[in-house]
XYZ file of C-alpha atoms in Angstrom:
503
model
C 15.746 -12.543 -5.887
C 12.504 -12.713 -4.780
C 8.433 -12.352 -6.393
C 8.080 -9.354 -8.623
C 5.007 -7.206 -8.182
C 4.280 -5.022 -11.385
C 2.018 -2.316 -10.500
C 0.272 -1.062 -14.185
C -2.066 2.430 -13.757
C -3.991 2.475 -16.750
C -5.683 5.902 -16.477
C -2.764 7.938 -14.566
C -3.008 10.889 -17.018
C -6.453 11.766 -16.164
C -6.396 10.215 -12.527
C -3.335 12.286 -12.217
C -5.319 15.638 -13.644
C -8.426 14.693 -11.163
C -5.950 14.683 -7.951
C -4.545 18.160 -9.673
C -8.083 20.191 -10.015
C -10.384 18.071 -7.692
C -13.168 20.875 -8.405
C -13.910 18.536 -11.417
C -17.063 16.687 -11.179
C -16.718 12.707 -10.397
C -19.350 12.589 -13.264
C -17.898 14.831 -15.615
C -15.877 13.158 -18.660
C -12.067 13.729 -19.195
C -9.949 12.907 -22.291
C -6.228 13.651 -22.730
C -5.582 14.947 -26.287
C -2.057 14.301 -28.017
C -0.817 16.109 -31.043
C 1.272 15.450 -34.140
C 2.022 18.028 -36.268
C -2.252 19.279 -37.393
C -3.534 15.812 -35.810
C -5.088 15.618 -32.335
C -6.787 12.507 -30.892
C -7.789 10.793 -27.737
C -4.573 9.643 -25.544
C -6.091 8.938 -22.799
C -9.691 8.533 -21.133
C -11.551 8.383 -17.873
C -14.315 5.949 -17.077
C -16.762 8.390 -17.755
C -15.675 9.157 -21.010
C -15.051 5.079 -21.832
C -18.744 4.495 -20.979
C -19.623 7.015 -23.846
C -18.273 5.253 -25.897
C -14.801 7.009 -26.303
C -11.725 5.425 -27.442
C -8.014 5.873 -27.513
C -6.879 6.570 -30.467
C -10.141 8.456 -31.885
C -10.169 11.707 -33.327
C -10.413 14.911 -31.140
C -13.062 16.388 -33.057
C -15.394 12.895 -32.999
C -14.408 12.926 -29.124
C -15.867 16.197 -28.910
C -18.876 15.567 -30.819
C -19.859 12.349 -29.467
C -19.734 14.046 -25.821
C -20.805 17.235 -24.896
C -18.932 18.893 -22.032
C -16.203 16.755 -22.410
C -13.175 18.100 -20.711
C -10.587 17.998 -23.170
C -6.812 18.539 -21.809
C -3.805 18.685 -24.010
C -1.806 16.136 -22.867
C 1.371 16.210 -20.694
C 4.351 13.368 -20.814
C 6.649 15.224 -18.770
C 4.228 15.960 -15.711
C 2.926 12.260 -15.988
C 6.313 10.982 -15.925
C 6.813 13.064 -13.124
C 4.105 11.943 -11.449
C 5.059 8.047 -12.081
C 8.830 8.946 -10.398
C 6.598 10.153 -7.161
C 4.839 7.004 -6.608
C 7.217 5.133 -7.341
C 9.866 7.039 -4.498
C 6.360 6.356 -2.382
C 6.637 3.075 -2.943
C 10.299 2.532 -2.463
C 9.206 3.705 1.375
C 5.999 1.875 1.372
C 6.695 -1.537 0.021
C 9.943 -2.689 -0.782
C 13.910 -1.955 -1.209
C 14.004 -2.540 -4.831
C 11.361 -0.178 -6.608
C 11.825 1.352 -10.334
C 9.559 3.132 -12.897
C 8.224 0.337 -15.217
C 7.725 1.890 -18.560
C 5.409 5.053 -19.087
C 2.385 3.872 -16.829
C 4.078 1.132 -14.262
C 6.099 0.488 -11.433
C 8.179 -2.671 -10.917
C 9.157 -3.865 -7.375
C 11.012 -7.303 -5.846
C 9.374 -8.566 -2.683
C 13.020 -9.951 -1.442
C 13.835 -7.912 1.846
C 9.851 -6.318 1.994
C 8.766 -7.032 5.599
C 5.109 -6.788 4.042
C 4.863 -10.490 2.866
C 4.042 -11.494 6.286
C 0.703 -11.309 5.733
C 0.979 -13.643 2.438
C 1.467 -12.291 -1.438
C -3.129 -12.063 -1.813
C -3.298 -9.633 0.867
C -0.519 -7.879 -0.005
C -1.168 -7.184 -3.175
C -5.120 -6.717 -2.243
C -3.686 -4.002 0.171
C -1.335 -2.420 -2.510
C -4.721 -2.333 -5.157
C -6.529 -0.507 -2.194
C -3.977 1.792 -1.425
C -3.570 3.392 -4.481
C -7.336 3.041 -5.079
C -7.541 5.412 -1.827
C -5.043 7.717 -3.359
C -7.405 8.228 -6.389
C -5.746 6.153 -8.726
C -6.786 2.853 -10.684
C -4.250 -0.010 -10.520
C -3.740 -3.495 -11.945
C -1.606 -5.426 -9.309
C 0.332 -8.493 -10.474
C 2.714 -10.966 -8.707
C 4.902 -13.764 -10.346
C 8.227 -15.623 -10.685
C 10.004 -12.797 -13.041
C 9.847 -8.896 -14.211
C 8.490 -10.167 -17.746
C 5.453 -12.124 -16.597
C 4.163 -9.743 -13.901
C 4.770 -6.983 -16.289
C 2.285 -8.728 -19.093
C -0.293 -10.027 -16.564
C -0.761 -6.490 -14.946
C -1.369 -5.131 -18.204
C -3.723 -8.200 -19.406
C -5.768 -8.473 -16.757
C -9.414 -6.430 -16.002
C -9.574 -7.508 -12.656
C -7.267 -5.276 -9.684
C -4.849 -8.398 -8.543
C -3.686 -11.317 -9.965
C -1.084 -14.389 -8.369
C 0.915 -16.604 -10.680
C 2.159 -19.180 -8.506
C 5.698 -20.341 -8.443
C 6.738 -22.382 -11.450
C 3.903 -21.644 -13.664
C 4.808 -18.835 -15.801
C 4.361 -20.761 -19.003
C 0.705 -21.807 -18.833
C -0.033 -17.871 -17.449
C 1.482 -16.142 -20.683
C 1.173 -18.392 -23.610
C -2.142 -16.942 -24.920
C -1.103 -13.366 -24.131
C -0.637 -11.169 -27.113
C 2.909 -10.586 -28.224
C 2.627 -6.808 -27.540
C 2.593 -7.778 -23.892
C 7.102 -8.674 -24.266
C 8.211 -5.151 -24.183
C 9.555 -5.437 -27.748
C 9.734 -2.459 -29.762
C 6.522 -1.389 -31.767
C 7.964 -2.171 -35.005
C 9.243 -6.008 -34.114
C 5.560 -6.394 -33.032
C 4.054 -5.490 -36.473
C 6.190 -7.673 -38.017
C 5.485 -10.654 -36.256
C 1.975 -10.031 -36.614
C 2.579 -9.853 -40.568
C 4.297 -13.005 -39.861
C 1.147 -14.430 -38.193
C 2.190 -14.428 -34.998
C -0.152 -13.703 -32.320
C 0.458 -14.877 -29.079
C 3.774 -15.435 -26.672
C 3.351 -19.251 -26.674
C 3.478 -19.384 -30.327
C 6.442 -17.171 -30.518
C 8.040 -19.191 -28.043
C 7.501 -22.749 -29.641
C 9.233 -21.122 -32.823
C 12.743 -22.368 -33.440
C 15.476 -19.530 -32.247
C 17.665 -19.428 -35.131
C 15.609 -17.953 -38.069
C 14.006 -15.179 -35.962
C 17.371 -13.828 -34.529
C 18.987 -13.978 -37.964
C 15.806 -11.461 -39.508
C 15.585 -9.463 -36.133
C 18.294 -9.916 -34.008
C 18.373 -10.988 -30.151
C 15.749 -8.950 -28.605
C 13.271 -11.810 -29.321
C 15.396 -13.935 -27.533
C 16.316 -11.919 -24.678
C 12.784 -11.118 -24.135
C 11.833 -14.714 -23.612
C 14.718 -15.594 -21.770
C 14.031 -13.108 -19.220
C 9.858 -13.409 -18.643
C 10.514 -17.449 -18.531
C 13.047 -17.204 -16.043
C 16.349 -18.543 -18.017
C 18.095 -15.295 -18.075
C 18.381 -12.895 -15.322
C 16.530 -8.586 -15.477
C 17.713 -7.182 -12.282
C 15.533 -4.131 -10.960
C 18.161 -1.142 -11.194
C 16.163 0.339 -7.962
C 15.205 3.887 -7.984
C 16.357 6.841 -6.305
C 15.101 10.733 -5.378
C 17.659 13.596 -5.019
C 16.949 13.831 -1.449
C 18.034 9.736 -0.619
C 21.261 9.458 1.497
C 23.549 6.878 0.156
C 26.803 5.404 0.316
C 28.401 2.428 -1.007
C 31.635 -0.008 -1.021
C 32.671 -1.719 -4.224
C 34.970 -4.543 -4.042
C 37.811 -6.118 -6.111
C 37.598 -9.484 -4.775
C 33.938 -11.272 -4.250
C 33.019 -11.229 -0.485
C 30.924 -13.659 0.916
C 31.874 -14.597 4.412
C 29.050 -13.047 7.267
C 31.982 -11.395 9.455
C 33.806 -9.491 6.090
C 29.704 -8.848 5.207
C 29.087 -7.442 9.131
C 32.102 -5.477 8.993
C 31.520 -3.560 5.711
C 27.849 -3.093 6.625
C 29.099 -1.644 10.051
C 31.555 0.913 7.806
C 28.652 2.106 5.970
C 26.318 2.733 8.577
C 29.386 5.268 10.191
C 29.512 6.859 6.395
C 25.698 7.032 6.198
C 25.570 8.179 9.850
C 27.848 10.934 8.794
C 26.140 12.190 5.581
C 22.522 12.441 7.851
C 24.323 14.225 10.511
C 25.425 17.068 8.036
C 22.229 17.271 7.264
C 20.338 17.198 10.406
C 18.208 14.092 9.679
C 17.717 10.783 11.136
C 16.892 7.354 9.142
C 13.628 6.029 9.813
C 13.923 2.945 7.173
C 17.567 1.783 5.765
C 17.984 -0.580 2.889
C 21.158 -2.394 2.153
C 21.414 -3.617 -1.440
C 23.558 -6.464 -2.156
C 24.978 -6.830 -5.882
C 26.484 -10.341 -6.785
C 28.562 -11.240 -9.353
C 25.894 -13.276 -11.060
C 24.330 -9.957 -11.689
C 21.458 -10.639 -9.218
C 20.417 -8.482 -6.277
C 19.473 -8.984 -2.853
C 17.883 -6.666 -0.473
C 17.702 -6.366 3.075
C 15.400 -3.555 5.273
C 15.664 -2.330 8.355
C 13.459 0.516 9.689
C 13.210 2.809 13.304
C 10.240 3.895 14.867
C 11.877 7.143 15.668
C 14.799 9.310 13.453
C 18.212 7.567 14.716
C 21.654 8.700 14.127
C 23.149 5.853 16.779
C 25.765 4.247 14.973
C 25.959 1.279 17.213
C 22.208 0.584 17.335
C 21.676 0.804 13.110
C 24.630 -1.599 12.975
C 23.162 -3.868 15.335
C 19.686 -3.877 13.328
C 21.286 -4.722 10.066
C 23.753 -7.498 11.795
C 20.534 -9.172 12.983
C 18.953 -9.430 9.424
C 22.411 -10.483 7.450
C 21.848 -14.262 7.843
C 19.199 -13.966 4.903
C 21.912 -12.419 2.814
C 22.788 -15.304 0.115
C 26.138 -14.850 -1.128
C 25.765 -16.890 -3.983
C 29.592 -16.838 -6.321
C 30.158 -13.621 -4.271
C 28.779 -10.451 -3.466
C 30.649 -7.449 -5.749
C 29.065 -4.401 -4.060
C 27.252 -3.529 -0.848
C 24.842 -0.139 -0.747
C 23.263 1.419 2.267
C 20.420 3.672 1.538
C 18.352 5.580 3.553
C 14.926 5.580 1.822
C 13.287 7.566 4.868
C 14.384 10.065 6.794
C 13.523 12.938 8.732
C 14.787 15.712 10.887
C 16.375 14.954 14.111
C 18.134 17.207 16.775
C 21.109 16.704 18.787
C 19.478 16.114 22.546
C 20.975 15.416 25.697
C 19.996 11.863 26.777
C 21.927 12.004 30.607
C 22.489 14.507 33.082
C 23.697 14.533 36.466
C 21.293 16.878 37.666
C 18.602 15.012 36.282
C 17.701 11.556 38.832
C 15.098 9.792 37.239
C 15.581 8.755 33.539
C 12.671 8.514 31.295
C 12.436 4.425 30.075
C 13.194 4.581 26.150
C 11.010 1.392 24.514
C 12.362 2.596 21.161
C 14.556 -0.273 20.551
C 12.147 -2.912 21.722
C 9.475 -1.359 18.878
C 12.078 -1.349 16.450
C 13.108 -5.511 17.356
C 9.943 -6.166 16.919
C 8.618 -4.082 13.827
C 11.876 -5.576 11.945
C 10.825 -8.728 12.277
C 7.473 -7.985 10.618
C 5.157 -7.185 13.665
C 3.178 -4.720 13.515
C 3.671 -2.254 16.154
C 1.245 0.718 17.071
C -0.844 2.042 20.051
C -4.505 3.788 19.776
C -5.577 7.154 20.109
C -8.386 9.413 20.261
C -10.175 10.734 16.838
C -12.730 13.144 16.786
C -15.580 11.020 15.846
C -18.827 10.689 17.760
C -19.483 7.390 15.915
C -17.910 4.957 18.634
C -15.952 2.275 16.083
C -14.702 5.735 14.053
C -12.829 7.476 17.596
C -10.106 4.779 17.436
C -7.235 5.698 15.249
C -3.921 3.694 14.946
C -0.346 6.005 15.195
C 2.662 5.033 15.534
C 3.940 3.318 18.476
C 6.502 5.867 19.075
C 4.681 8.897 18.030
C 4.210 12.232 19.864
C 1.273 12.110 22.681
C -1.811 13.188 20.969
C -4.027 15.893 22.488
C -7.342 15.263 21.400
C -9.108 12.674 24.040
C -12.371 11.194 24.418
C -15.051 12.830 25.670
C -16.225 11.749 29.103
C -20.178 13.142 29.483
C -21.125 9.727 28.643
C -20.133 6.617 30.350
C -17.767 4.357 27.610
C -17.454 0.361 27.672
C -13.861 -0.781 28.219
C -13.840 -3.048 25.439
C -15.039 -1.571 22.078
C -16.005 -4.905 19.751
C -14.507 -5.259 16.563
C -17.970 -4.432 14.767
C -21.013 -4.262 16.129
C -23.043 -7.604 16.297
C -26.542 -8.093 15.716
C -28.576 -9.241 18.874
C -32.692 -9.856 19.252
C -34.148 -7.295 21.545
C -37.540 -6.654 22.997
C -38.525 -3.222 23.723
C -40.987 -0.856 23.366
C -40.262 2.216 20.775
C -39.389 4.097 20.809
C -37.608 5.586 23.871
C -38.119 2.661 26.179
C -34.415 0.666 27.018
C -34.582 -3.045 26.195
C -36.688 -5.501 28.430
C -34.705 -8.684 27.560
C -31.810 -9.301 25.151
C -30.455 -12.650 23.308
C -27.439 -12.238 22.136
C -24.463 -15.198 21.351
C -27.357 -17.509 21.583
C -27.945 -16.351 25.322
C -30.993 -14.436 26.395
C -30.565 -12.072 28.912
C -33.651 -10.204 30.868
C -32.404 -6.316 31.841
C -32.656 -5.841 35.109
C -31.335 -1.883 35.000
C -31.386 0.428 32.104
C -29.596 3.913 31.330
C -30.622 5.982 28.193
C -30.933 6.582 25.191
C -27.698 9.058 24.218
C -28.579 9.334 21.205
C -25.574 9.559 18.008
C -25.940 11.512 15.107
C -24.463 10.064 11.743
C -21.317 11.646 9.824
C -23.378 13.345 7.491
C -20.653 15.850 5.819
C -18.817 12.688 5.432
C -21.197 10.172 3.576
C -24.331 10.935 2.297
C -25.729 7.721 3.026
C -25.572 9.137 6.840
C -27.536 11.967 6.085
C -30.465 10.699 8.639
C -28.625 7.956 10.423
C -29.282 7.968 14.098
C -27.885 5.291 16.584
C -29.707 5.063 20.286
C -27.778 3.973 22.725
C -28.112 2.160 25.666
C -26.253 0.972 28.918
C -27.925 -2.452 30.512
C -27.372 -4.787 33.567
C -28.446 -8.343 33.021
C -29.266 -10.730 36.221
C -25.966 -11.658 36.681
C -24.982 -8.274 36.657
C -23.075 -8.032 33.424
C -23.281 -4.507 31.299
C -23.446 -4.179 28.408
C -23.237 -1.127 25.204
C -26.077 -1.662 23.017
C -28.057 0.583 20.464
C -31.024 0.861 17.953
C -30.281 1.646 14.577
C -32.982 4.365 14.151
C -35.045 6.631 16.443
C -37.823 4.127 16.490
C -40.269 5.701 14.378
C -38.810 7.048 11.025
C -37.317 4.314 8.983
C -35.227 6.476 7.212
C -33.114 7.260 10.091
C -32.243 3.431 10.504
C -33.131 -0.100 10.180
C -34.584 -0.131 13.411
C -32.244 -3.492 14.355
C -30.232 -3.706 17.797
C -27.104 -4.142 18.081
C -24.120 -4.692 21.023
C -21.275 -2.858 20.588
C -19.037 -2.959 24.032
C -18.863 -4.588 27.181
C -18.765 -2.906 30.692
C -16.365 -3.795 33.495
């Protein structure tokens, strides 16, 4: 078993109701109002409604008066828990093999088998926090040893992301509050009457006298966030997810009886996507062990494939991580992606020339946790914006860049700031130092001037970029521009900048 990543939304009810009617204002407060029987009060609340001063648990009717035009909404358990089973099915694509809803406002995944970690667990989980943040919704992103500790660190912290690093799950929970071990509501009273506040002073209590007044839960609780007794993630899965699976009477545990199983399952999975006209684009092969841990292992395609020989292939190459352990008890294939494919005719006689398929090279590489893409045109006249990454098997696109104006070959990553001298504001640069290097401009072509995205950010409502192509003395070229048209400082800072290199 690998990390576990808990994934806590705080505010899904009303982030949830925003990305349902975005015609609300971003300004405009939102509670969520629960009832019991005659009694109504806040549920949940958005940041605008928090910074009035609105609480969970408050009244409706104080809600209402301390804010006028607040939104009020009754609230909705079934559609948010409907919403929670959608990310998380988003995630099981995204992120990792092993994904499942995490009580009413949380997802819980293991990294073992996620190709993401590559990049290390802070920008993983710093991409994971921006993700969701992108898809309107406010997450607390926590990574440590077991399910337990990232659960009650995503839900303690204020901050998006937080690490506990290996081995030190003690000294991160023992000052949490005891509400934070997914004991029942009651058990937590209790132990407050008791005195009990925190998780280290619950744990430092001897076993026996609070299993004999409240049975094992306690116990079991502890156990499992410090590590001493296993919580395997019972993974999710959608209506629409192909899978098949071999149980087994005796323990396996040899790599050839593991290769030949896996190859038996990718002809039954192969089958069940041909009936329904679909190809895999990521396949996940879950290994249960008789120690009642679980093991994951992902393989993905950069185009639909049905091939029986080439899935197999992928999966025998990635088996060696597989850790039998006392034995392995059960062996699932599941296709977590997939998406229509046709039957097409590959080779013909009439045909001479066949078209080179890179396909498989993409796919070797992507499964070993390269990324893999190529760049195409977007319609953006801001240069750094008309750069988009697809997929490195994806469909030509047809949009391409516009040719009226000459383009630099190389595009730098951002644009850097160089010293000019020139005279505004429609004159091209006399001399430029840039890298520590001055440069005197022997020939000159512009300005083109560049408009900024206005119906895209406000703060571009008078941007203007001038542009410029120059030849130095030793006949280099170079893409540079003025932030401004030279005379209104509104429209720019007036600094100049390089951003590509000619030839």
């Amino acid at each position: 078993m690998g990390r576990v990543v808990s994934i806590f939304l705080p505010h899904l009810p009303t982030d949830r109701i925003r990305r349902d009617d975005p015609a609300i204002p971003a300004e405009q407060a939102i509670a969520v109002i629960a009832k019991s029987g005659s009694k109504r009060w806040v549920s949940a609340t958005d940041a605008a409604a928090r910074k009035a001063g609105l609480r969970v648990g408050m009244p409706a009717a104080k809600a209402q008066a301390l804010f006028r035009g607040l939104v009020m909404v009754d609230a909705e358990p079934t559609a948010d828990a409907e919403a929670l089973k959608r990310i998380a099915l988003w995630a099981l694509t995204q992120y990792s093999p092993i994904v499942a809803v995490d009580g009413t406002a949380g997802i819980v995944m293991d990294t073992e088998g996620a190709d993401h970690l590559q990049g290390g667990e802070e920008p993983m989980l710093t991409g994971i926090a921006n993700r969701f943040r992108g898809r309107g919704l406010t997450a607390r992103v926590a990574i440590a040893d077991t399910w337990g500790a990232a659960h009650a660190c995503a839900r303690a912290i204020s901050r998006d992301t937080v690490i506990v690093p290996r081995g030190e799950t003690v000294r991160a929970v023992e000052k949490l509050p005891i509400s934070l071990l997914r004991l029942p509501d009651r058990v937590v009273g209790d132990l407050r009457t008791l005195g009990f506040q925190t998780i280290g002073e619950l744990s430092n209590k001897p076993r026996a006298p609070l299993t004999l007044r409240f049975g094992p839960e306690i116990g079991r609780r502890l156990d499992q966030m410090f590590g001493r007794a296993g919580e395997p993630i019972d993974p999710i899965r959608g209506p629409e997810i192909i899978s098949v699976a071999r149980s087994f009477q005796e323990p396996i545990g040899a790599a050839e009886t593991i290769n030949k199983y896996v190859g038996r399952l990718v002809i039954q999975l192969v089958d069940e996507l041909q009936k329904k006209g679909l190809g895999a684009r990521r396949v996940d092969l879950i290994v249960d062990k008789v120690d009642n841990t679980r093991q994951a292992v992902r393989a993905g395609t950069a185009k639909p494939a049905r091939d029986v020989a080439w899935l197999t292939k992928l999966f025998k190459d990635r088996t060696e991580k597989i850790e039998p352990g006392f034995g392995i008890e059960k062996l699932t294939l599941v296709a977590v992606w997939a998406e229509p494919l046709d039957e097409t005719q590959k080779v013909s006689s009439l045909v001479e020339e066949e078209v080179a398929d890179i396909t498989p090279l993409i796919d070797i590489f992507g499964n070993r946790g390269q990324r893999v893409y190529r760049v195409a045109p977007f319609a953006s006249d801001v240069p750094e914006r008309s750069v988009a990454q697809v997929g490195a098997a994806s469909e030509p696109e047809e949009a391409t860049w516009s040719g009226h104006w000459p383009r630099p070959v190389r595009l730098l990553p951002y644009p850097e700031l160089v010293e000019v001298i020139a005279l505004m504001p429609d004159h091209p640069p006399v001399s430029v130092t840039w890298r520590g290097k001055r440069r005197k401009v022997k020939r000159a072509d512009g300005p083109e001037r560049i408009f900024g995205e206005w119906w895209q950010r406000t703060s571009e409502w008078a941007a203007v970029r001038d542009y410029f192509v120059i030849e130095d003395e030793s006949g280099e070229r170079l893409w540079v521009f003025r932030s401004g048209d030279g005379v209104d400082g509104e429209t720019g800072s007036h600094r100049w900048f390089v951003q590509g290199i000619f030839g």
